[in-house]
mmCIF file of C-alpha atoms and ligand atoms in Angstrom:
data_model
loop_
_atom_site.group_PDB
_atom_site.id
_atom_site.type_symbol
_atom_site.label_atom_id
_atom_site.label_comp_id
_atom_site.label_asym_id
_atom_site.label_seq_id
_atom_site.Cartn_x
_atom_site.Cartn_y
_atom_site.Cartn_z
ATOM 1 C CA UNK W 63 29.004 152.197 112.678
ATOM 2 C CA UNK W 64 29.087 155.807 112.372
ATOM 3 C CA UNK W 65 32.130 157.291 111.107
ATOM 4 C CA UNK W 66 33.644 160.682 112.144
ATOM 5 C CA UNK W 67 36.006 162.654 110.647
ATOM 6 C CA UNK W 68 38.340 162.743 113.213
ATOM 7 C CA UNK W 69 38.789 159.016 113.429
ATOM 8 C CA UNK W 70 40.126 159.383 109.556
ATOM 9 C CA UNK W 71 42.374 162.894 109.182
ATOM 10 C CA UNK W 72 44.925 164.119 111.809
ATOM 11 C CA UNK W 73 42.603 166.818 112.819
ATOM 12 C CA UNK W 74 45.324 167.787 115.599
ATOM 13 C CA UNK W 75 47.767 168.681 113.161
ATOM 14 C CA UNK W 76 45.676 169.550 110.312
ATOM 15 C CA UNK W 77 42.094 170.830 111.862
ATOM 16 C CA UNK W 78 40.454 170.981 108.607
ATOM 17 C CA UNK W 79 37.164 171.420 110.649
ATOM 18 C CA UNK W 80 37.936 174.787 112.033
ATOM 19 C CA UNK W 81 39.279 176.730 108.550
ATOM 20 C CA UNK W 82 39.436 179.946 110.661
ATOM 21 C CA UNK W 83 42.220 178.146 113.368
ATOM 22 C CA UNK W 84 45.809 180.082 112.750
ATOM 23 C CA UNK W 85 47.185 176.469 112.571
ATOM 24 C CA UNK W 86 45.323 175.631 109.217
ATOM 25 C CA UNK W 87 45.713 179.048 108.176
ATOM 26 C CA UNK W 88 48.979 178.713 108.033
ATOM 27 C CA UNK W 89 49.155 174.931 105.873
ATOM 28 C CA UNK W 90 46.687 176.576 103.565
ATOM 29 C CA UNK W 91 48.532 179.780 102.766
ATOM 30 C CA UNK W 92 51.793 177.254 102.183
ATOM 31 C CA UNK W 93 49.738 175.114 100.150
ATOM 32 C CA UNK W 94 47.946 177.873 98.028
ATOM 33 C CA UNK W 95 51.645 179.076 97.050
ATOM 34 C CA UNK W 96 52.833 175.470 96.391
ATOM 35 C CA UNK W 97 49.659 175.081 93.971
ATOM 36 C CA UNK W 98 50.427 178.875 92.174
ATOM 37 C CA UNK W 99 53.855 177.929 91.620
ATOM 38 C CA UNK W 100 54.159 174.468 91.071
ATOM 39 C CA UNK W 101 50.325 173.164 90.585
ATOM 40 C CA UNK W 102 50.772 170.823 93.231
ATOM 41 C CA UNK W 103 51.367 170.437 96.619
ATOM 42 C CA UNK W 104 51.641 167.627 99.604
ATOM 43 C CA UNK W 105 50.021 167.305 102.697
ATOM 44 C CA UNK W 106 52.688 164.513 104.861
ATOM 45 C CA UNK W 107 50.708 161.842 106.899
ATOM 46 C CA UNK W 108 46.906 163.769 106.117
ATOM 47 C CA UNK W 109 45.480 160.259 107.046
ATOM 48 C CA UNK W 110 45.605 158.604 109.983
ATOM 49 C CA UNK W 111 47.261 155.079 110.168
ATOM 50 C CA UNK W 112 44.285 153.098 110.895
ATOM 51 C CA UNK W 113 42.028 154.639 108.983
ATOM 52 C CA UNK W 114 44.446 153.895 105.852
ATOM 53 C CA UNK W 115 44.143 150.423 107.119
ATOM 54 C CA UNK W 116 40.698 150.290 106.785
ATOM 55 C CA UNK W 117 40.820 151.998 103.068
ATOM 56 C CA UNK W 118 43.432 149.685 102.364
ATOM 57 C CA UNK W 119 41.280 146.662 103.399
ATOM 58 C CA UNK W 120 38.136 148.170 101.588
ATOM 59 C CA UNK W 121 39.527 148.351 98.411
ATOM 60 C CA UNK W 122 41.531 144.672 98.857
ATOM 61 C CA UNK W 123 38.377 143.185 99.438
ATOM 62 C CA UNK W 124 36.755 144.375 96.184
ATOM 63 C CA UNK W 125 40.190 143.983 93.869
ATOM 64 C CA UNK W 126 37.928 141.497 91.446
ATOM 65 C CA UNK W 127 36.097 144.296 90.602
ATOM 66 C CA UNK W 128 39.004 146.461 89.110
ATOM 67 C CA UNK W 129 38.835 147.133 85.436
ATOM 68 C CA UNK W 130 41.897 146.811 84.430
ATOM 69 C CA UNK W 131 43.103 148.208 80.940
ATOM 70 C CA UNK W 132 45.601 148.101 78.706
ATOM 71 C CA UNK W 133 44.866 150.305 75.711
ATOM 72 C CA UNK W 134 47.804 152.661 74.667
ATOM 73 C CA UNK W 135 46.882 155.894 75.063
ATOM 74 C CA UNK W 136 47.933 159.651 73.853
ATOM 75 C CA UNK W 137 48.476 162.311 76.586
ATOM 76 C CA UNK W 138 44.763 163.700 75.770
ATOM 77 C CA UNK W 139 43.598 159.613 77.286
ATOM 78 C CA UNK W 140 42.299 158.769 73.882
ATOM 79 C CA UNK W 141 43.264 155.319 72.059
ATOM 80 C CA UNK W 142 42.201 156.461 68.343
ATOM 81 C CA UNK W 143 44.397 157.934 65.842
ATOM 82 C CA UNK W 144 43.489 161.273 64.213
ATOM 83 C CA UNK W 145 45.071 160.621 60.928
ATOM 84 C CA UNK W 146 44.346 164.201 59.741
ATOM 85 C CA UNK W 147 47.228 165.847 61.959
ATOM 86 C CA UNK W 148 50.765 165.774 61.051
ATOM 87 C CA UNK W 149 52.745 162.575 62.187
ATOM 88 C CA UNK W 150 54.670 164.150 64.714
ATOM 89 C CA UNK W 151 51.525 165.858 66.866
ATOM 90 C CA UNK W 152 51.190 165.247 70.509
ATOM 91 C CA UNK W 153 47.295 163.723 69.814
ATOM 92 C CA UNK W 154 49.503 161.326 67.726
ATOM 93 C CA UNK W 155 51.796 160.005 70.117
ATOM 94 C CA UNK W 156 50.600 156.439 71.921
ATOM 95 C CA UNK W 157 51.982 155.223 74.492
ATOM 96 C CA UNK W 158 51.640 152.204 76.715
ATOM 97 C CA UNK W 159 49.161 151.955 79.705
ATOM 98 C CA UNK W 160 48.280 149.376 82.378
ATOM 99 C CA UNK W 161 46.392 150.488 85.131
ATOM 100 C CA UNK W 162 43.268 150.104 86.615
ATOM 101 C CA UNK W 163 40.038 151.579 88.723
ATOM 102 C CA UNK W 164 37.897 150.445 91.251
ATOM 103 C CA UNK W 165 34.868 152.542 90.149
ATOM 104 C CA UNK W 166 33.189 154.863 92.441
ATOM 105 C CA UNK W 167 30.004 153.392 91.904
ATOM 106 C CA UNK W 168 31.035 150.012 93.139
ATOM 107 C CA UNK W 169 32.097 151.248 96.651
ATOM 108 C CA UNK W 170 29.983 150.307 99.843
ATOM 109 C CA UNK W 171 27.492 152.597 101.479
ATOM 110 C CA UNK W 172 30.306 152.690 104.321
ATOM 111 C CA UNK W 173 33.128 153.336 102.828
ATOM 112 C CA UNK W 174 35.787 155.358 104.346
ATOM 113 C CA UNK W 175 36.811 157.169 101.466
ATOM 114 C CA UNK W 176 33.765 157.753 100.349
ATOM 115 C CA UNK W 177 32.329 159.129 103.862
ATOM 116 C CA UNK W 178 35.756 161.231 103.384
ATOM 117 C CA UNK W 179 35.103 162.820 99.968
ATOM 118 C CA UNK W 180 31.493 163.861 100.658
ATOM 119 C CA UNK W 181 32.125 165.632 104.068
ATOM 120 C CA UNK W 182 31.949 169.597 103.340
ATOM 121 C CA UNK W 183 35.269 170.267 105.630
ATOM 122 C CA UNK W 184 37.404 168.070 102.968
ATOM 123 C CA UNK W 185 35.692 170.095 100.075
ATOM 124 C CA UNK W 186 36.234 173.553 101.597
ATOM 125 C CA UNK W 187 39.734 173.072 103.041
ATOM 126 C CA UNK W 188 40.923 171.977 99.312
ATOM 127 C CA UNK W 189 38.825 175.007 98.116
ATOM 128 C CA UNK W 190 40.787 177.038 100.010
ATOM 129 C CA UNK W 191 44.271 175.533 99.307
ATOM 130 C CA UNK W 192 43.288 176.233 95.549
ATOM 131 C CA UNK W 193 42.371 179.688 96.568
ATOM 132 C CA UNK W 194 39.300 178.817 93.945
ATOM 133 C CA UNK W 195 35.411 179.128 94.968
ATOM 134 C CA UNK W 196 33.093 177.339 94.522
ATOM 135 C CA UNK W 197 34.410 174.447 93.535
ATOM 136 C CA UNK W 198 32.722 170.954 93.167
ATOM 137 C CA UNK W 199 32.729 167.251 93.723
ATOM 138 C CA UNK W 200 33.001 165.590 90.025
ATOM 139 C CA UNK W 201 28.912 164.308 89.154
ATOM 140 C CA UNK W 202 30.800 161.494 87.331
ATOM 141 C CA UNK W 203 29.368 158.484 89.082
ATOM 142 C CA UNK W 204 32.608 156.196 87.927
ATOM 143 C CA UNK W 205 35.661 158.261 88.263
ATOM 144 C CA UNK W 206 35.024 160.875 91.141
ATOM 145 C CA UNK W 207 36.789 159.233 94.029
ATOM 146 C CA UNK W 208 37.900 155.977 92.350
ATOM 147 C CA UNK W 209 40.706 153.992 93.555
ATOM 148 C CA UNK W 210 43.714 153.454 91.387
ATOM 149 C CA UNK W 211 45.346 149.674 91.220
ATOM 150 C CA UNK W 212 48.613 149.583 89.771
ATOM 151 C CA UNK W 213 49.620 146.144 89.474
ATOM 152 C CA UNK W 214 53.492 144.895 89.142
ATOM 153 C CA UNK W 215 54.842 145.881 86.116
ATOM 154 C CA UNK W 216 51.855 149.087 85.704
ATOM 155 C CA UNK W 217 52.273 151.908 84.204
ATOM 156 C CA UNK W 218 50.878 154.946 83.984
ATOM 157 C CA UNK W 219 51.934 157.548 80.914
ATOM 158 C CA UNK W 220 52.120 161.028 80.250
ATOM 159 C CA UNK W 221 48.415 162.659 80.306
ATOM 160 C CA UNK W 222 46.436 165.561 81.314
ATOM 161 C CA UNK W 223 43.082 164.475 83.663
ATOM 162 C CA UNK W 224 39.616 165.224 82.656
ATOM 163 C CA UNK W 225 38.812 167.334 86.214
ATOM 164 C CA UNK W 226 40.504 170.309 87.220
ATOM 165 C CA UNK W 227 41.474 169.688 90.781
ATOM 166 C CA UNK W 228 42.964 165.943 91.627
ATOM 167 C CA UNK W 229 43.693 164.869 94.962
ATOM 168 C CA UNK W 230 45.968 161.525 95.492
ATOM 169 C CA UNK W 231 45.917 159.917 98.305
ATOM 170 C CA UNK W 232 48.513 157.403 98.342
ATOM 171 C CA UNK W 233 47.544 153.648 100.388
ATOM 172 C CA UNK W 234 50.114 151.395 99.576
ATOM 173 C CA UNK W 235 53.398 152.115 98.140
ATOM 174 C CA UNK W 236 55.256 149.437 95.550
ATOM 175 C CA UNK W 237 58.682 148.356 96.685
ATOM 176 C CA UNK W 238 60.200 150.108 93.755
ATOM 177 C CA UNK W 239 59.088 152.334 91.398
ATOM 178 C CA UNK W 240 55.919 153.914 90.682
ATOM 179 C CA UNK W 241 56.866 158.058 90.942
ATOM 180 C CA UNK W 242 54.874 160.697 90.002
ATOM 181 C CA UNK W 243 56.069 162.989 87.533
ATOM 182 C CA UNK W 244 54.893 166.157 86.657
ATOM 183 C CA UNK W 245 55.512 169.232 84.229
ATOM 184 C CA UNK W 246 53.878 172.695 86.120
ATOM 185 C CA UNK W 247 51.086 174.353 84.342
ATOM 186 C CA UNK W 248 52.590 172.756 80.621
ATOM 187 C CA UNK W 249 48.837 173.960 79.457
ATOM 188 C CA UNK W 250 46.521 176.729 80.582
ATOM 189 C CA UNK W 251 42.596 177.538 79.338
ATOM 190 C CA UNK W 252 43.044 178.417 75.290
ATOM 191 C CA UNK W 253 46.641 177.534 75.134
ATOM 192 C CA UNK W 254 47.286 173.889 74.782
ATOM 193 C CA UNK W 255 51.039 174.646 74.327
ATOM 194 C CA UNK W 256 51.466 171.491 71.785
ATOM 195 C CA UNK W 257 55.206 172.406 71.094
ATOM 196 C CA UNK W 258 55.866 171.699 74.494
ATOM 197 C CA UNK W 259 54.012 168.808 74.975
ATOM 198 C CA UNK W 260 55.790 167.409 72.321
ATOM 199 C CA UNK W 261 59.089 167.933 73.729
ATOM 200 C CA UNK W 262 58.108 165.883 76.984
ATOM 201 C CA UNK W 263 56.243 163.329 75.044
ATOM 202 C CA UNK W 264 60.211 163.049 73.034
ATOM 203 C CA UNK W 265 61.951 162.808 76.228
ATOM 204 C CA UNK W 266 63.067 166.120 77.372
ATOM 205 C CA UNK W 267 63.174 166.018 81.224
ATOM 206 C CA UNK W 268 64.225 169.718 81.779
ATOM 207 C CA UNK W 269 60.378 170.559 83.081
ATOM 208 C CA UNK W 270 59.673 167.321 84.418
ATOM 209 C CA UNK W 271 59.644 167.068 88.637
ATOM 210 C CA UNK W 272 59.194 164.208 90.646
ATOM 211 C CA UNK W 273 57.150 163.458 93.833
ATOM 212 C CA UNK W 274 57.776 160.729 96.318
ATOM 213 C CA UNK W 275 54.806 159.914 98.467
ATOM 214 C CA UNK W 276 54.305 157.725 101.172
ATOM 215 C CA UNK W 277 51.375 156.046 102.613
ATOM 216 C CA UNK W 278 49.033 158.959 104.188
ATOM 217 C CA UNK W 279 50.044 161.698 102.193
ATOM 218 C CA UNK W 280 47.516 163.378 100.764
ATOM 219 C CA UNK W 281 48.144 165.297 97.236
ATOM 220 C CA UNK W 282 46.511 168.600 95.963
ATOM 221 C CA UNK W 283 47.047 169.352 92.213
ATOM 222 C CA UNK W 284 46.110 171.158 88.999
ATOM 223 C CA UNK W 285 45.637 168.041 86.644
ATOM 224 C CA UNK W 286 43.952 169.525 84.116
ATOM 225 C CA UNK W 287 46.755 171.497 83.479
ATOM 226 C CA UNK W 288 49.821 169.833 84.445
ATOM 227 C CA UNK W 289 50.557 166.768 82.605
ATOM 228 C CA UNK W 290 51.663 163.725 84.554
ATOM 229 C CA UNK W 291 52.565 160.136 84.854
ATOM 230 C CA UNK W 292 53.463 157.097 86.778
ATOM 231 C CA UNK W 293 56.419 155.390 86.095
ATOM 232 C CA UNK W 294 56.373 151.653 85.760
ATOM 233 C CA UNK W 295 55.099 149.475 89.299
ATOM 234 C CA UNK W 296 58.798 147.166 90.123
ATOM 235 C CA UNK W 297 58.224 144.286 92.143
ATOM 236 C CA UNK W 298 55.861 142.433 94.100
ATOM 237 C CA UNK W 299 53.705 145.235 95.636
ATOM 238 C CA UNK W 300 50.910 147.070 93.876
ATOM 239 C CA UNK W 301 50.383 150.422 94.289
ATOM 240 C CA UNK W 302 47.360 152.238 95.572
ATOM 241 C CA UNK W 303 45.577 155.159 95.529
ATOM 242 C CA UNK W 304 42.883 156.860 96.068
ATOM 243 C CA UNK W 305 41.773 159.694 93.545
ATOM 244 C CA UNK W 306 39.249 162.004 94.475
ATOM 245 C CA UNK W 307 38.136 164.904 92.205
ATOM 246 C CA UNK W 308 36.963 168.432 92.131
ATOM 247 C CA UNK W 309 35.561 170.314 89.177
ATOM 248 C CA UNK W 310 34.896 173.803 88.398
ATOM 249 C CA UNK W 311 31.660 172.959 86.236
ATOM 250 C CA UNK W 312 28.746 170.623 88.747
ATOM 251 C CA UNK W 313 27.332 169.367 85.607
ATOM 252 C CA UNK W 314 30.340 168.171 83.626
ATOM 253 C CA UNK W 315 31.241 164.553 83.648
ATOM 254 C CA UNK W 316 33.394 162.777 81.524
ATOM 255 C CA UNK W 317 33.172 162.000 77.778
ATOM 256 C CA UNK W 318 32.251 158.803 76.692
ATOM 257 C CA UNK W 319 35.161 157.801 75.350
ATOM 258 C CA UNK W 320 37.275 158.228 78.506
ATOM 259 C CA UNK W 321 34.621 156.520 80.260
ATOM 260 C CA UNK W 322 35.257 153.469 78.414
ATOM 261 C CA UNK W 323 39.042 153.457 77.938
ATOM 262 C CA UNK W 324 39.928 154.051 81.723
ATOM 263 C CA UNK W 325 36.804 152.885 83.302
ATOM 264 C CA UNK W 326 35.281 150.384 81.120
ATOM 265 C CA UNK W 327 31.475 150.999 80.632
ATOM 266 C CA UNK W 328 29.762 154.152 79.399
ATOM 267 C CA UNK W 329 26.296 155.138 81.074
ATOM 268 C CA UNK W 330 23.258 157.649 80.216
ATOM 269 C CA UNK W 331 24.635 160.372 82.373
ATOM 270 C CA UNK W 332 28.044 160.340 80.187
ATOM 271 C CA UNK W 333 25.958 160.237 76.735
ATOM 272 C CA UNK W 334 23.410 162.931 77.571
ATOM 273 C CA UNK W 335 26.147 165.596 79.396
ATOM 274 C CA UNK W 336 28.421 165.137 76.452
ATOM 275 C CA UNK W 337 29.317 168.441 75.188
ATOM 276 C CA UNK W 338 32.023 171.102 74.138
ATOM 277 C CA UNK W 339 34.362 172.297 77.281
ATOM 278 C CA UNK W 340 34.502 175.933 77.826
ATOM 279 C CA UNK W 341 38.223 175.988 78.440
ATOM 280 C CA UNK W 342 39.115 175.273 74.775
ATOM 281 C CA UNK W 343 40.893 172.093 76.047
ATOM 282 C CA UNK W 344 41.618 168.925 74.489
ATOM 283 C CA UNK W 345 39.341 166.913 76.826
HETATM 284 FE FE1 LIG H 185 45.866 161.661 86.077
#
C-alpha cells in the first residue's frame, strides 16, 4: 500500500509540507530558539495515533532482531580504557549500559518510519528548525533511523552521539522511569570542555534538565554537543523509540568501534570511511 505523509504527521497542525504556511512559520521560529538556547526542543503529538500504532507494531514484530548490549561505556561510547590519561579523565569514566537497536538495515521495504525519514518535507522542516543548511540523512546503513529498545531495568548513560542532529521519536513509554536528561551545549567544535564533563560524570546536577515525553512527540536536538542519558527503564513496559539522524558531513558514518559496541557488527562502509572528524571532537 502506498503510504502518504499525511496519514503519518498531523499535517493540520504541523503542515510540514508547505514550509512557507505562517502556521509552520511560526513552530519553526519557536523551535529554532528552543534549539539556540537549550539544544533541544519538542514537537507535542508530531505523529498521528495510528500511525504510531503501526510503528509500534513494526518494530514488535521484529524485537528478535534487537542487539542488545551490555558493555559499560564512557560518555565518548567507547568500552576500552586509555590507560595513558590521568585516572580521573572523563574518557576514563565507565559506566553501565543496557540498551539495544533494531538496525536500520533490518527494517522492511514498507516501513513507516522509514518512508518517514526519507521524505524531503521531514528533512527540510528539521533543517529549518536547526536554522542549518544543507543538512543530511546519516549514510550509516545501521544507526540512521534505528529504533531504540529499552528493556525493564535499561539504562542508558551519560554520552555525546556520533551525528550532529538527533531526532527522538518516542513509541511507547515505560510505566516508570526512563527520562531524558540533558546538559545544553556542555561541548562545542574544538572545545571538549572535559572539566565540565567531569563534574556531570561526578554527579553534579546543576546543568542537567529533564524532558518528559509522551508517545507522539517528536524531539529535535544537538547530540553531538549536548551530552545525555536515559535513566534506568522501572517496570514491566519497555521503552521505545525511534532515532532518526541528520549529519552535517553526507559521507561520514560511524567508526568502527561504535558500530560494534551499540550496534553489533562492523561492515566495509564503516572500515573504508573511517577517518579524523573535522570538529576536533572526541568521536
Ligand atoms: Fe544519544
Amino acid at each position: 500500500m502506498k503510504k502518504n505523509l499525511d496519514k503519518i504527521v498531523d499535517l493540520e497542525k504541523y503542515p510540514i509540507h508547505d514550509l512557507q504556511s505562517p502556521k509552520i512559520k511560526k513552530i519553526i521560529e519557536k523551535c529554532k530558539s528552543e534549539l539556540k538556547n537549550d539544544s533541544c526542543s519538542v514537537i507535542p503529538n508530531f505523529i498521528l495515533p495510528n500511525s504510531l500504532e503501526v510503528m509500534r507494531k513494526e518494530l514488535e514484530q521484529q524485537l528478535d532482531e534487537v542487539y542488545m548490549s551490555k558493555e559499560s561505556i564512557n560518555a565518548y561510547l567507547y568500552a576500552k580504557d586509555d590507560l595513558s590519561l590521568p585516572k580521573d579523565h572523563p574518557k576514563r569514566i565507565f559506566m553501565n549500559r543496557y540498551n539495544g537497536y533494531l538496525n536500520s538495515d533490518c527494517f522492511a521495504e514498507d516501513s513507516e518510519m522509514k518512508f518517514l525519514y526519507e521524505t524531503e518535507e521531514l528533512l527540510k522542516f528539521v533543517s529549518a528548525c536547526l536554522g542549518i543548511s544543507p543538512i543530511y540523512r546519516w549514510a550509516d546503513p545501521l544507526a540512521c533511523h534505528a529504533y531504540n529498545v529499552m528493556e525493564p531495568d535499561g539504562i542508558l548513560p551519560w554520552h555525546f552521539d556520533s551525528c550532529e542532529f538527533t531526532l527522538s521519536l518516542m513509541i511507547q513509554k515505560p510505566e516508570r522511569g526512563g527520562i531524558f536528561e540533558y546538559c545544553p551545549n556542555i561541548r562545542e567544535p574544538g572545545n571538549e570542555r572535559f572539566d565540565e564533563v567531569r563534574k556531570v560524570l561526578d554527579g553534579d546536577r546543576s546543568k542537567v534538565k529533564q524532558l518528559e515525553l509522551k508517545p507522539g512527540d517528536l524531539q529535535i536536538f544537538k547530540g553531538r554537543f549536548t551530552m545525555h542519558r536515559v535513566t534506568k527503564i522501572i517496570g514491566k513496559t519497555s521503552r521505545y523509540m525511534c532515532i532518526p539522524a541528520y549529519v552535517l558531513d553526507p559521507w561520514r558514518v560511524n567508526t568502527p568501534e561504535h558500530s560494534k559496541a551499540i550496534y553489533g557488527k562492523v561492515l566495509p562502509i564503516h572500515i573504508e570511511r573511517n577517518k579524523a572528524r573535522s570538529d576536533g571532537l572526541t568521536d
